[in-house]
mmCIF file of C-alpha atoms in Angstrom:
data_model
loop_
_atom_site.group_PDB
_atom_site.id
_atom_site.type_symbol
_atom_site.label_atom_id
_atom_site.label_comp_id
_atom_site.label_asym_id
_atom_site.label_seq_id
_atom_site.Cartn_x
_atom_site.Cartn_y
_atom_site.Cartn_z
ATOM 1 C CA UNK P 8 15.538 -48.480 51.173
ATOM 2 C CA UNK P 9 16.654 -45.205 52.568
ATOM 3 C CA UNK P 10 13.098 -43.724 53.012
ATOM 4 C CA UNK P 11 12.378 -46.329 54.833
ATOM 5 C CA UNK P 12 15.692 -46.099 56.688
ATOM 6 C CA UNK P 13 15.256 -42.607 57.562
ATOM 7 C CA UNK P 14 11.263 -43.156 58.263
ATOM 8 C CA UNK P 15 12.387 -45.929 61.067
ATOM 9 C CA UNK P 16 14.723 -43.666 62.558
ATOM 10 C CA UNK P 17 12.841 -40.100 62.884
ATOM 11 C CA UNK P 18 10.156 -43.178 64.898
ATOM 12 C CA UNK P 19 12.860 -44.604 66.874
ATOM 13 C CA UNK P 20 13.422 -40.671 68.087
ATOM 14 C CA UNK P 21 9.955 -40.141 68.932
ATOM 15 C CA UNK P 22 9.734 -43.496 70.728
ATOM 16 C CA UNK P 23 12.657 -42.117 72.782
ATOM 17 C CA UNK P 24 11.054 -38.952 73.844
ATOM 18 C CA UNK P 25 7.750 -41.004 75.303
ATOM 19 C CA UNK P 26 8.523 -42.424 78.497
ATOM 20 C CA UNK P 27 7.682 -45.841 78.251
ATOM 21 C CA UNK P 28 8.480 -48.082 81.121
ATOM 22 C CA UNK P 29 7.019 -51.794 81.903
ATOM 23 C CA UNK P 30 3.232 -51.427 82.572
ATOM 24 C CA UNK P 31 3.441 -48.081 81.734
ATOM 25 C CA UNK P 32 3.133 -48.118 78.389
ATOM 26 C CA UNK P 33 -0.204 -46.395 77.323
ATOM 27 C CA UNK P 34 1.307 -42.948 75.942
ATOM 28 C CA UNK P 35 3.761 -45.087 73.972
ATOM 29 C CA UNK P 36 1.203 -47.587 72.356
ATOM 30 C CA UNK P 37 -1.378 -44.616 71.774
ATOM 31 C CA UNK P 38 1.410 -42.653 69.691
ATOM 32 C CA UNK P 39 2.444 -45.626 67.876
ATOM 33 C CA UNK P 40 -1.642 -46.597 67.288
ATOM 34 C CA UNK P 41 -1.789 -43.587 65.363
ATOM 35 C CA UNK P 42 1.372 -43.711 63.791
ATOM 36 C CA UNK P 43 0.420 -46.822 62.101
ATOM 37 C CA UNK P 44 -3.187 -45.317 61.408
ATOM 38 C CA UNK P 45 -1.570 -42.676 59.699
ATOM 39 C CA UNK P 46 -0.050 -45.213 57.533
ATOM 40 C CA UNK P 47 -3.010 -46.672 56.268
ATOM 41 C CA UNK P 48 -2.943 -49.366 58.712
ATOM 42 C CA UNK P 49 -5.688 -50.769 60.418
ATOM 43 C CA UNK P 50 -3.951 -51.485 63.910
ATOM 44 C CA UNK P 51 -5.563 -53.939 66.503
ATOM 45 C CA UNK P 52 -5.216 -53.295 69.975
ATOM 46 C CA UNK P 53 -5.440 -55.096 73.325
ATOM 47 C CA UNK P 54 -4.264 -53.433 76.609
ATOM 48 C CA UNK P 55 -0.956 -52.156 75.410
ATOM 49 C CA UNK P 56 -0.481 -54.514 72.839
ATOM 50 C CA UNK P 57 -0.924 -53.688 69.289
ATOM 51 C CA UNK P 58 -0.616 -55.914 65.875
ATOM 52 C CA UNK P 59 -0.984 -55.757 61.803
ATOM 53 C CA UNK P 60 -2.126 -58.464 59.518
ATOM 54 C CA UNK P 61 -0.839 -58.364 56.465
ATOM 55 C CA UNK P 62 -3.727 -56.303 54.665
ATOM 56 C CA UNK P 63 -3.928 -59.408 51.695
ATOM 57 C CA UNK P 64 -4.134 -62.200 54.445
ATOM 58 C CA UNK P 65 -4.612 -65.362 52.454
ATOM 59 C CA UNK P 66 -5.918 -68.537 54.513
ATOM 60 C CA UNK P 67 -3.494 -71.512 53.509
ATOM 61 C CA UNK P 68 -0.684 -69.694 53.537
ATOM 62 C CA UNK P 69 2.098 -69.956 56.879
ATOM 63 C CA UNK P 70 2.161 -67.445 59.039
ATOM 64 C CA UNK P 71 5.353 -65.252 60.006
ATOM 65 C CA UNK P 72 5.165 -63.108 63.544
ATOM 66 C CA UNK P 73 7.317 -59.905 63.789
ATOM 67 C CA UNK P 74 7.580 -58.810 66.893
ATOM 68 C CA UNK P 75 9.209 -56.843 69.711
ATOM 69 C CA UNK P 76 8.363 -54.789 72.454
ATOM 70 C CA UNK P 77 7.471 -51.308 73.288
ATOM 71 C CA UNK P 78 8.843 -51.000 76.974
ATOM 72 C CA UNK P 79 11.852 -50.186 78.801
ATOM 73 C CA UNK P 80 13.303 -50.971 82.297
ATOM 74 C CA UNK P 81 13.713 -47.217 84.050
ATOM 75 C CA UNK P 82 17.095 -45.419 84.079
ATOM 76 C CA UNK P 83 19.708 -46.811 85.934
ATOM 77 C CA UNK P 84 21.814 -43.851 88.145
ATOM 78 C CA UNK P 85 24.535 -43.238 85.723
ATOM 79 C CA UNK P 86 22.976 -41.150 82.710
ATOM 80 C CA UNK P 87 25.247 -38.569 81.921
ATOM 81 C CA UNK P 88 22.379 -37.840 79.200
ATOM 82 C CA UNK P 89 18.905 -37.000 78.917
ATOM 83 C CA UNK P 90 17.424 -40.602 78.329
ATOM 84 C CA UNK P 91 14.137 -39.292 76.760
ATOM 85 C CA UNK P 92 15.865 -36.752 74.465
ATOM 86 C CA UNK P 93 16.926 -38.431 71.614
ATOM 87 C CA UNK P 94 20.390 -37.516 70.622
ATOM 88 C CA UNK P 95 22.578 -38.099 67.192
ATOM 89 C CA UNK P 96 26.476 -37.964 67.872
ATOM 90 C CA UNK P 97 29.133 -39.894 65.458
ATOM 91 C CA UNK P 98 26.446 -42.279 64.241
ATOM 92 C CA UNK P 99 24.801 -43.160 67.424
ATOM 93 C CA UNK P 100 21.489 -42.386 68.308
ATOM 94 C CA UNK P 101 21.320 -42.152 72.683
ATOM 95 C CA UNK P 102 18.293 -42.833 74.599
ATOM 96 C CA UNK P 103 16.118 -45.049 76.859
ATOM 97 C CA UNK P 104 15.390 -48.140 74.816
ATOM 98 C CA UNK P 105 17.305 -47.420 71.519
ATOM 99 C CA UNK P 106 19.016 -50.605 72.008
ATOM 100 C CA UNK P 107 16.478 -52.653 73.707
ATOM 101 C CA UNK P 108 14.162 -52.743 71.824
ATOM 102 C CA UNK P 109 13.358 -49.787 70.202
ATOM 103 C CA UNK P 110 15.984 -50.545 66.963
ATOM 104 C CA UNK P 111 14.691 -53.774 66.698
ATOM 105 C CA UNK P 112 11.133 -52.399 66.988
ATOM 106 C CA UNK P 113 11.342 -50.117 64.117
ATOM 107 C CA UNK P 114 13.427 -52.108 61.862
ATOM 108 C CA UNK P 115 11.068 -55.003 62.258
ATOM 109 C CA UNK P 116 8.193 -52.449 61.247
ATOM 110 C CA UNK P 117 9.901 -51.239 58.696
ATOM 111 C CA UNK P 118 10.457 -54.720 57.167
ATOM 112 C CA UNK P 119 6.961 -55.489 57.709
ATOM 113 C CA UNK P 120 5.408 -52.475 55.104
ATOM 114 C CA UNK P 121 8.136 -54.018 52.512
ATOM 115 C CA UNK P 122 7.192 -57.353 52.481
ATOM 116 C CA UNK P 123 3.284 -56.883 52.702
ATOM 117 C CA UNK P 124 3.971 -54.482 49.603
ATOM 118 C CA UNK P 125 4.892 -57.122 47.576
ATOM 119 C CA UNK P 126 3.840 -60.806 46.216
ATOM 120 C CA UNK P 127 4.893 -63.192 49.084
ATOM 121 C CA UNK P 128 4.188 -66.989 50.142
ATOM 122 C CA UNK P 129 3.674 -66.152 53.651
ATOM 123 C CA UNK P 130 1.316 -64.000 55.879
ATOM 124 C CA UNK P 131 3.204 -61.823 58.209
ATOM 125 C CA UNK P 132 1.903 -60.328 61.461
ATOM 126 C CA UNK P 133 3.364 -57.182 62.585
ATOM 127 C CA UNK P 134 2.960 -57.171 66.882
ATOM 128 C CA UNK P 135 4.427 -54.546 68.920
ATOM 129 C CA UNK P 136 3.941 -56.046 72.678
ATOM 130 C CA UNK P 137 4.268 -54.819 76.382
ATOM 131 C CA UNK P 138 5.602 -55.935 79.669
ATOM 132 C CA UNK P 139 8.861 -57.604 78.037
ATOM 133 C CA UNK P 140 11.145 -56.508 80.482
ATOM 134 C CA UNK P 141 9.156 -58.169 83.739
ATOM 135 C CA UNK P 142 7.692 -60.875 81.628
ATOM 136 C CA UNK P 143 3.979 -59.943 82.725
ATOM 137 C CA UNK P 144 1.301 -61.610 81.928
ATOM 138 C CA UNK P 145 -0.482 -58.357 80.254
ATOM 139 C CA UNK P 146 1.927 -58.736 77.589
ATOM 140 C CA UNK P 147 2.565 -61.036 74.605
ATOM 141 C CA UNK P 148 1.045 -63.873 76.461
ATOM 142 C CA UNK P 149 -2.118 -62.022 76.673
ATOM 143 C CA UNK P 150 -2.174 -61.532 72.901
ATOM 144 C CA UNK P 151 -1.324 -65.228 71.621
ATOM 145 C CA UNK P 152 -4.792 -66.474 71.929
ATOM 146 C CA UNK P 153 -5.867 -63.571 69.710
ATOM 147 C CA UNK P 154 -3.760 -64.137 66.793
ATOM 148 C CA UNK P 155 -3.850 -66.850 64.321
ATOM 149 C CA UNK P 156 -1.974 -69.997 64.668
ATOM 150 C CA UNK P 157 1.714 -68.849 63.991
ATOM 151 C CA UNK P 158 4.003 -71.080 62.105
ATOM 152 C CA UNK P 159 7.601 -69.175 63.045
ATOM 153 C CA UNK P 160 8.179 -65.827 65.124
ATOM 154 C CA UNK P 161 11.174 -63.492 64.399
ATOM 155 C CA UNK P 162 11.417 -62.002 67.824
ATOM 156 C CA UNK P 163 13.407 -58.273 68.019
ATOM 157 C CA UNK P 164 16.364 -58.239 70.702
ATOM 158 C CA UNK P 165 19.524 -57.338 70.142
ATOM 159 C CA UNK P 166 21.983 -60.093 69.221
ATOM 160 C CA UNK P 167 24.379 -58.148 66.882
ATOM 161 C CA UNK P 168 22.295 -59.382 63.733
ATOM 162 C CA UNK P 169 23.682 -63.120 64.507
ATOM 163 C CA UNK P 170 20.313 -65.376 64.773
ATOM 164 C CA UNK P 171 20.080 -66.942 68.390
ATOM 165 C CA UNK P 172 18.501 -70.248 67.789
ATOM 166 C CA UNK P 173 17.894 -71.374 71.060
ATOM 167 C CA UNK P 174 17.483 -69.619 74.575
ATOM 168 C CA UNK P 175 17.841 -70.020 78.220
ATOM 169 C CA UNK P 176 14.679 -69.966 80.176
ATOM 170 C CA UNK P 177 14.695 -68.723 83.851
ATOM 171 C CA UNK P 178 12.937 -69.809 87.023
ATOM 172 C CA UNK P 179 13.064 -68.471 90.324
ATOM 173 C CA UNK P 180 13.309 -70.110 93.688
ATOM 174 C CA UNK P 181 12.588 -69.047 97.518
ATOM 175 C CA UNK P 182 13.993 -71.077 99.634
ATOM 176 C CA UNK P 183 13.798 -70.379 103.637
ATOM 177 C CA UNK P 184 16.073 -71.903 106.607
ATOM 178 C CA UNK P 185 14.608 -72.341 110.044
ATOM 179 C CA UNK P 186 16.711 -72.072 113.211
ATOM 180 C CA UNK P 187 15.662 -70.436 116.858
ATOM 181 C CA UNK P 188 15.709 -67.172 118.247
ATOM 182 C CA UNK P 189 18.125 -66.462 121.153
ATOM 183 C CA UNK P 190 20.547 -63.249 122.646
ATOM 184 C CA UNK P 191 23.616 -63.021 121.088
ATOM 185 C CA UNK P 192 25.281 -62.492 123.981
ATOM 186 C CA UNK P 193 24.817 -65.961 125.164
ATOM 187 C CA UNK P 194 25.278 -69.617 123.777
ATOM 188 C CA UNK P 195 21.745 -70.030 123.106
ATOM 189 C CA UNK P 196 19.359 -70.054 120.073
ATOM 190 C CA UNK P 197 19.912 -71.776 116.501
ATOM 191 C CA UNK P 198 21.182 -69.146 114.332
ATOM 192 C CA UNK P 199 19.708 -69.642 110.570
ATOM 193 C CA UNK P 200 22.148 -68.071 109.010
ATOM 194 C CA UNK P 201 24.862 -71.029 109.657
ATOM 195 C CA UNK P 202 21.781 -72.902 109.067
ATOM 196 C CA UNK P 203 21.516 -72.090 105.479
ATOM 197 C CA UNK P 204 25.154 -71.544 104.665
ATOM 198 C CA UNK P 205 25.656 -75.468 103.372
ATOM 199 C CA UNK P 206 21.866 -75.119 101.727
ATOM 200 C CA UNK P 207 23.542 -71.949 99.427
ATOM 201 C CA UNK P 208 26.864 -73.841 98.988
ATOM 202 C CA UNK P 209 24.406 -76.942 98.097
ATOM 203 C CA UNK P 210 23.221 -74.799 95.566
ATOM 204 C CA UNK P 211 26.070 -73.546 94.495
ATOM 205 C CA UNK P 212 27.717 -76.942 93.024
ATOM 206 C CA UNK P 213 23.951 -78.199 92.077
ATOM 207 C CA UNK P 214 24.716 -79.929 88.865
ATOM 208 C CA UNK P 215 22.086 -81.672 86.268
ATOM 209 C CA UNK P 216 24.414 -83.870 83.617
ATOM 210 C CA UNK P 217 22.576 -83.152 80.291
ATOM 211 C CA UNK P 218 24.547 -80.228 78.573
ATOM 212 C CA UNK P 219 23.615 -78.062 75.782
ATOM 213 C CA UNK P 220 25.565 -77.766 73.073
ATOM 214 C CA UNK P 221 24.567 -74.324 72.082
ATOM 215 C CA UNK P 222 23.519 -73.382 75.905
ATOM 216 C CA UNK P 223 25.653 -75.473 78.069
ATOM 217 C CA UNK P 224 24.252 -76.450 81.654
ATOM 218 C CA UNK P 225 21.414 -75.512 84.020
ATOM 219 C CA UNK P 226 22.698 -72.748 85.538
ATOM 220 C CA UNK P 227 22.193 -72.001 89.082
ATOM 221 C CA UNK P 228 22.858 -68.912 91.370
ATOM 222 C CA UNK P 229 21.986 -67.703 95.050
ATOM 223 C CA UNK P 230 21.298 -64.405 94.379
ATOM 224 C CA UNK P 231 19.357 -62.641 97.751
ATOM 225 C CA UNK P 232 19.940 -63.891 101.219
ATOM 226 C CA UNK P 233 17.785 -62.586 103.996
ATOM 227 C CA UNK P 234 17.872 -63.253 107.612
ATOM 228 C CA UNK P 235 17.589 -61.278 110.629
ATOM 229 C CA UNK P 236 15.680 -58.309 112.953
ATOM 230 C CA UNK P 237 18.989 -56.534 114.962
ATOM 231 C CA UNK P 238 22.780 -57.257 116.060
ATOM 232 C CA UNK P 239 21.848 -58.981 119.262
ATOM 233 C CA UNK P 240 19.423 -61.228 117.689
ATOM 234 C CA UNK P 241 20.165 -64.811 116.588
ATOM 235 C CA UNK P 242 18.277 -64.858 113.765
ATOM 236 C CA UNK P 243 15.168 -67.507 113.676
ATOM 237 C CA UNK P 244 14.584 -67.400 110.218
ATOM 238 C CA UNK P 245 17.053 -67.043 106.829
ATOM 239 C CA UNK P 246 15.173 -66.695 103.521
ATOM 240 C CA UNK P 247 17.001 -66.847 99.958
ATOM 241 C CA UNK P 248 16.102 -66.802 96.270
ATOM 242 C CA UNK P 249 18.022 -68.880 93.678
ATOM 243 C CA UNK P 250 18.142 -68.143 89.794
ATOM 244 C CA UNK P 251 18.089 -70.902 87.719
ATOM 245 C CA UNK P 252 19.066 -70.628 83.668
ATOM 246 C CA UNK P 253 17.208 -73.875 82.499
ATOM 247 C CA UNK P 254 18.037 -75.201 78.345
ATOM 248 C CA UNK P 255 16.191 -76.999 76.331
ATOM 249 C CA UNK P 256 16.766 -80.271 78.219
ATOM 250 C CA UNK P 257 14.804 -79.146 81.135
ATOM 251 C CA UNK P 258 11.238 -78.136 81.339
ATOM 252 C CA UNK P 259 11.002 -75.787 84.584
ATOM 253 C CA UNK P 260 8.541 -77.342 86.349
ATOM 254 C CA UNK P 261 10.822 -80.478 85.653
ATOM 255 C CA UNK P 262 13.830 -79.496 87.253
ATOM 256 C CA UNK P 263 11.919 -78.145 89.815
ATOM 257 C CA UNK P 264 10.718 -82.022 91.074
ATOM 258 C CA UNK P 265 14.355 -82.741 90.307
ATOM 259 C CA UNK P 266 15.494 -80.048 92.816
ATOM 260 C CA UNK P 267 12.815 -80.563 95.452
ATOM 261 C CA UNK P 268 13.661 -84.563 95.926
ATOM 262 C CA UNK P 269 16.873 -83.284 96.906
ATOM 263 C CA UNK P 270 17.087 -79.399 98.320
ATOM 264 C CA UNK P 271 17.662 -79.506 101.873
ATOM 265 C CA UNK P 272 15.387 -76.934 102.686
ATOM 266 C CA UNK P 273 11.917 -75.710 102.065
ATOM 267 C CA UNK P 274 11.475 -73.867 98.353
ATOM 268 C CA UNK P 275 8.778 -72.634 95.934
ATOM 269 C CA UNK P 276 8.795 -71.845 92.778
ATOM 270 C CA UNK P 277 7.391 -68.635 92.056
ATOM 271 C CA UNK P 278 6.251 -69.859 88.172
ATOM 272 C CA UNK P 279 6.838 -72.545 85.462
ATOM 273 C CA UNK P 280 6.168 -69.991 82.670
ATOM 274 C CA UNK P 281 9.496 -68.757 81.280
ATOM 275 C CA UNK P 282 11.259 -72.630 79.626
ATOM 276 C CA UNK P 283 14.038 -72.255 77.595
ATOM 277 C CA UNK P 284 13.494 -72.614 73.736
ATOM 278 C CA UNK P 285 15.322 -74.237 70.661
ATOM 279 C CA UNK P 286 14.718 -73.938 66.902
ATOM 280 C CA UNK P 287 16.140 -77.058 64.701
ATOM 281 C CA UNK P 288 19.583 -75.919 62.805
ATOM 282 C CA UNK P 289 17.231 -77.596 59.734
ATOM 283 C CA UNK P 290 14.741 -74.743 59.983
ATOM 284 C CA UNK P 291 14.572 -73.870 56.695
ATOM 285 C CA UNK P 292 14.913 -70.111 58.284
ATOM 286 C CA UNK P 293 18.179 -71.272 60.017
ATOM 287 C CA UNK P 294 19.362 -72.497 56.935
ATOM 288 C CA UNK P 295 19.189 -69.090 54.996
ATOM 289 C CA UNK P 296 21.002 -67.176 57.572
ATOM 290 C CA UNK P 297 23.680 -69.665 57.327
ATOM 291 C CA UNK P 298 23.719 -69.146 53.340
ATOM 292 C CA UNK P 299 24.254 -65.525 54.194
ATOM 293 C CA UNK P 300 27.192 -65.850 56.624
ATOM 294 C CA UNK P 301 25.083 -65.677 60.104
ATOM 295 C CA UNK P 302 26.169 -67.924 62.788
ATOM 296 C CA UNK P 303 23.663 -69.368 64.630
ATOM 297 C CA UNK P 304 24.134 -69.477 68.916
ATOM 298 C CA UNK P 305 22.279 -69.862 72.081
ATOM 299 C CA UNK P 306 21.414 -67.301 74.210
ATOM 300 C CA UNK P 307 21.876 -66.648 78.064
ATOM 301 C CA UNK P 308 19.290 -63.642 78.046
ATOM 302 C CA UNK P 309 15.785 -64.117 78.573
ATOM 303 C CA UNK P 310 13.059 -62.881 75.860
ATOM 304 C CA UNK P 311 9.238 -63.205 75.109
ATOM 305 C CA UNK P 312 10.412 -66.195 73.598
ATOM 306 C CA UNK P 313 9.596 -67.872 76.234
ATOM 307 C CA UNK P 314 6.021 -67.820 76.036
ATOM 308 C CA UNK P 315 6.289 -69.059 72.511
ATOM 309 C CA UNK P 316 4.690 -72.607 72.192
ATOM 310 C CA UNK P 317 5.959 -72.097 68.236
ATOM 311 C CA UNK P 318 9.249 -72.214 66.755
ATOM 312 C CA UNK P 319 11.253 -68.647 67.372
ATOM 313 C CA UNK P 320 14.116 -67.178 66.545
ATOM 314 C CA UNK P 321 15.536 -64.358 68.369
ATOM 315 C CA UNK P 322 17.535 -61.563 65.888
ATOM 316 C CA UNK P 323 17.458 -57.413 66.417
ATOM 317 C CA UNK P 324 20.633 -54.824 65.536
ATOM 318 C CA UNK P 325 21.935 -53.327 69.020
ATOM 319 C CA UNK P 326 24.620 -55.393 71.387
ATOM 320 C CA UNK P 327 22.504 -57.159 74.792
ATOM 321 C CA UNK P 328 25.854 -55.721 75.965
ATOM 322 C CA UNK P 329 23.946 -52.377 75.763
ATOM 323 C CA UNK P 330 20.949 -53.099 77.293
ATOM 324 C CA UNK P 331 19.778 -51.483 80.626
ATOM 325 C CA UNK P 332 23.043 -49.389 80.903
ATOM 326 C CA UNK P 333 23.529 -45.754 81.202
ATOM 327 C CA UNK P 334 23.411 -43.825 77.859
ATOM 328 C CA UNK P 335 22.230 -47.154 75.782
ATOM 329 C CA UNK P 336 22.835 -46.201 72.541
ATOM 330 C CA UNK P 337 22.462 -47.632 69.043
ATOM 331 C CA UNK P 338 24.644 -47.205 65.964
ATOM 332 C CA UNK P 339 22.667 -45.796 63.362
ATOM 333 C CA UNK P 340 24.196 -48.115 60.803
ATOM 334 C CA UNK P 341 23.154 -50.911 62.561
ATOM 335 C CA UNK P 342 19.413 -49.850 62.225
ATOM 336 C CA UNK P 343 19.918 -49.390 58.387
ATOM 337 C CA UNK P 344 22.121 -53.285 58.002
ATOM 338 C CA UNK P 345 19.043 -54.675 60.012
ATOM 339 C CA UNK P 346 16.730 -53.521 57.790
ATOM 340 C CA UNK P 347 18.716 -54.821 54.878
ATOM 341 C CA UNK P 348 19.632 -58.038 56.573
ATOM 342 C CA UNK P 349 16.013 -58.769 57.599
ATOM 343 C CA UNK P 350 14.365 -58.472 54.050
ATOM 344 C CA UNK P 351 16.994 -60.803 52.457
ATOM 345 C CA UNK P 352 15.949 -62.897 55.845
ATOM 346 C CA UNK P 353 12.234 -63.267 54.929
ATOM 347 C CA UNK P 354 11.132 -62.208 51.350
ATOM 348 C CA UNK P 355 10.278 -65.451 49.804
ATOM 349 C CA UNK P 356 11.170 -67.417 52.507
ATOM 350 C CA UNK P 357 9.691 -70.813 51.832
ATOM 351 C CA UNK P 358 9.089 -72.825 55.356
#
């Protein structure tokens, strides 16, 4: 256990160092292509995706995705570190993406050359997947129709080591307000912005009655607002963009109709794609995380998850709390518990 402790961490440092930001992940995916080549591995690739069957693959048998992602958002303005240089201090390891998702990453890797080691009644695909972080379609949803049929995913975020069991999915509206131009000086024109002022408060108290119990409601929130050429303009034209944290309840593109019969306004919805996603408590999955004192939640944060049309479950050491801040860090113990906590997670798992 601690070679492969150590072995995930010396990668999690050389992740660091390799810029590796959404759609920009070539260097990253190249280094890790060889990494795993140099394991004995035969890696397959597609764009900057890159997955591992389990070398004894055995048709019959259910089939167990690993996977997290290789990319990062970019730094925000408050580094007081180096964000590609890796650096150890009182059991943290700082850097770009050590928390999202590059502990995850590694420890799911890690697990993956244990369990395809040994003797086990499932196959296990090892995926390592781009574009996470703007949910683009060049990423895991790319590689789905290359793999086998998957019977559960264990996807990589950080959640503390607590298994999320079901997720919020996300769409976004744009929603525009139409008034007339006019001088600002006189009483004259329709100006948009009043216009739209009861369509955001509209929004704003929008409520849909069925309530998750591990999500809680739809959630809904004006989040731009756009109107307007100069001061002494009345402004013709007022644009906005809602985002709206669907659960399970909801399919997007059903709460979309929902929302269109009523909005007072014209919107669109810029995609259906990213639904919110649930795994049964029963999952036998569920059910040993329980056994070992894991408490199963829902989550407010958005993951590839939601281009899963199989049951998920969402696990990875770090804090979301960490994620996309300045000088993200992960504990180093946490990277060696996940390791642990994963194995006793999946090896002979019986779904």
């Amino acid at each position: 256990m601690d070679a492969s402790y150590y072995d995930a961490v010396d990668l999690l440092k050389r992740l660091i160092s390799i810029p590796s930001f959404s759609r920009e992940e070539k260097a990253t995916c190249d280094f890790l292509e060889d990494y795993l080549i140099g394991k004995g591995m035969k890696p397959r690739r597609k764009g900057n995706n890159l997955w591992i069957l389990s070398p004894d693959w055995q048709d019959g048998k259910p089939v167990v995705l690993l996977n997290s992602h290789i990319d990062t958002v970019k730094p925000v303005s408050g580094w007081q570190k180096d964000p590609f240089f890796p650096l150890e201090e009182d059991n943290k390891l700082y850097g770009l993406g050590s928390n999202d998702a590059g502990a995850p990453l590694v420890s799911l890797l890690s697990v993956f050359l244990f369990l395809i080691s040994k003797e086990q009644p499932n196959n296990f695909i090892f995926l390592a997947s781009c574009e996470e972080e703007v949910s683009g379609k060049g990423g895991i949803e790319s590689v789905i129709p290359d793999l086998p049929a998957i019977d559960l995913a264990v996807v990589g975020e950080p959640t503390g080591m607590q298994p999320a069991i079901a997720e919020k999915g996300l769409m976004v509206l744009d929603g525009v307000v139409y008034g007339k131009s006019g001088h600002a000086a006189r009483n004259e024109g329709e100006n948009a912005i009043y216009k739209a002022l009861p369509v955001v408060d509209w929004f704003r108290n929008l409520d849909f009655p069925l309530k998750s119990d591990l999500l809680g409601p739809v959630k809904t929130t004006v989040t731009l607002i756009q109107a307007g050429t100069q001061h002494n303009v009345i402004p013709d034209k007022c644009s906005f963009t809602v985002d709206i944290r669907t659960n399970e309840f909801y399919s997007n593109e059903k709460l979309f109709q929902e929302i269109a019969a009523q909005c007072p306004c014209e919107i669109t919805a810029r995609s259906f794609r990213l639904n919110s996603s649930r795994l049964s408590p029963s999952h036998p999955l569920v059910k040993r995380a329980e056994i070992l004192g894991l408490k199963p939640f829902g989550s407010p944060t958005l993951s590839d998850q939601a281009l899963m049309n199989f049951p998920s479950l969402k696990i990875g050491p770090g804090e979301s709390s960490r994620s996309h801040t300045a000088d993200e860090f992960i504990y180093l113990s946490e990277i060696r518990e996940a390791i642990d906590l994963y194995i006793r997670l999946l090896k002979d798992l019986i779904l």
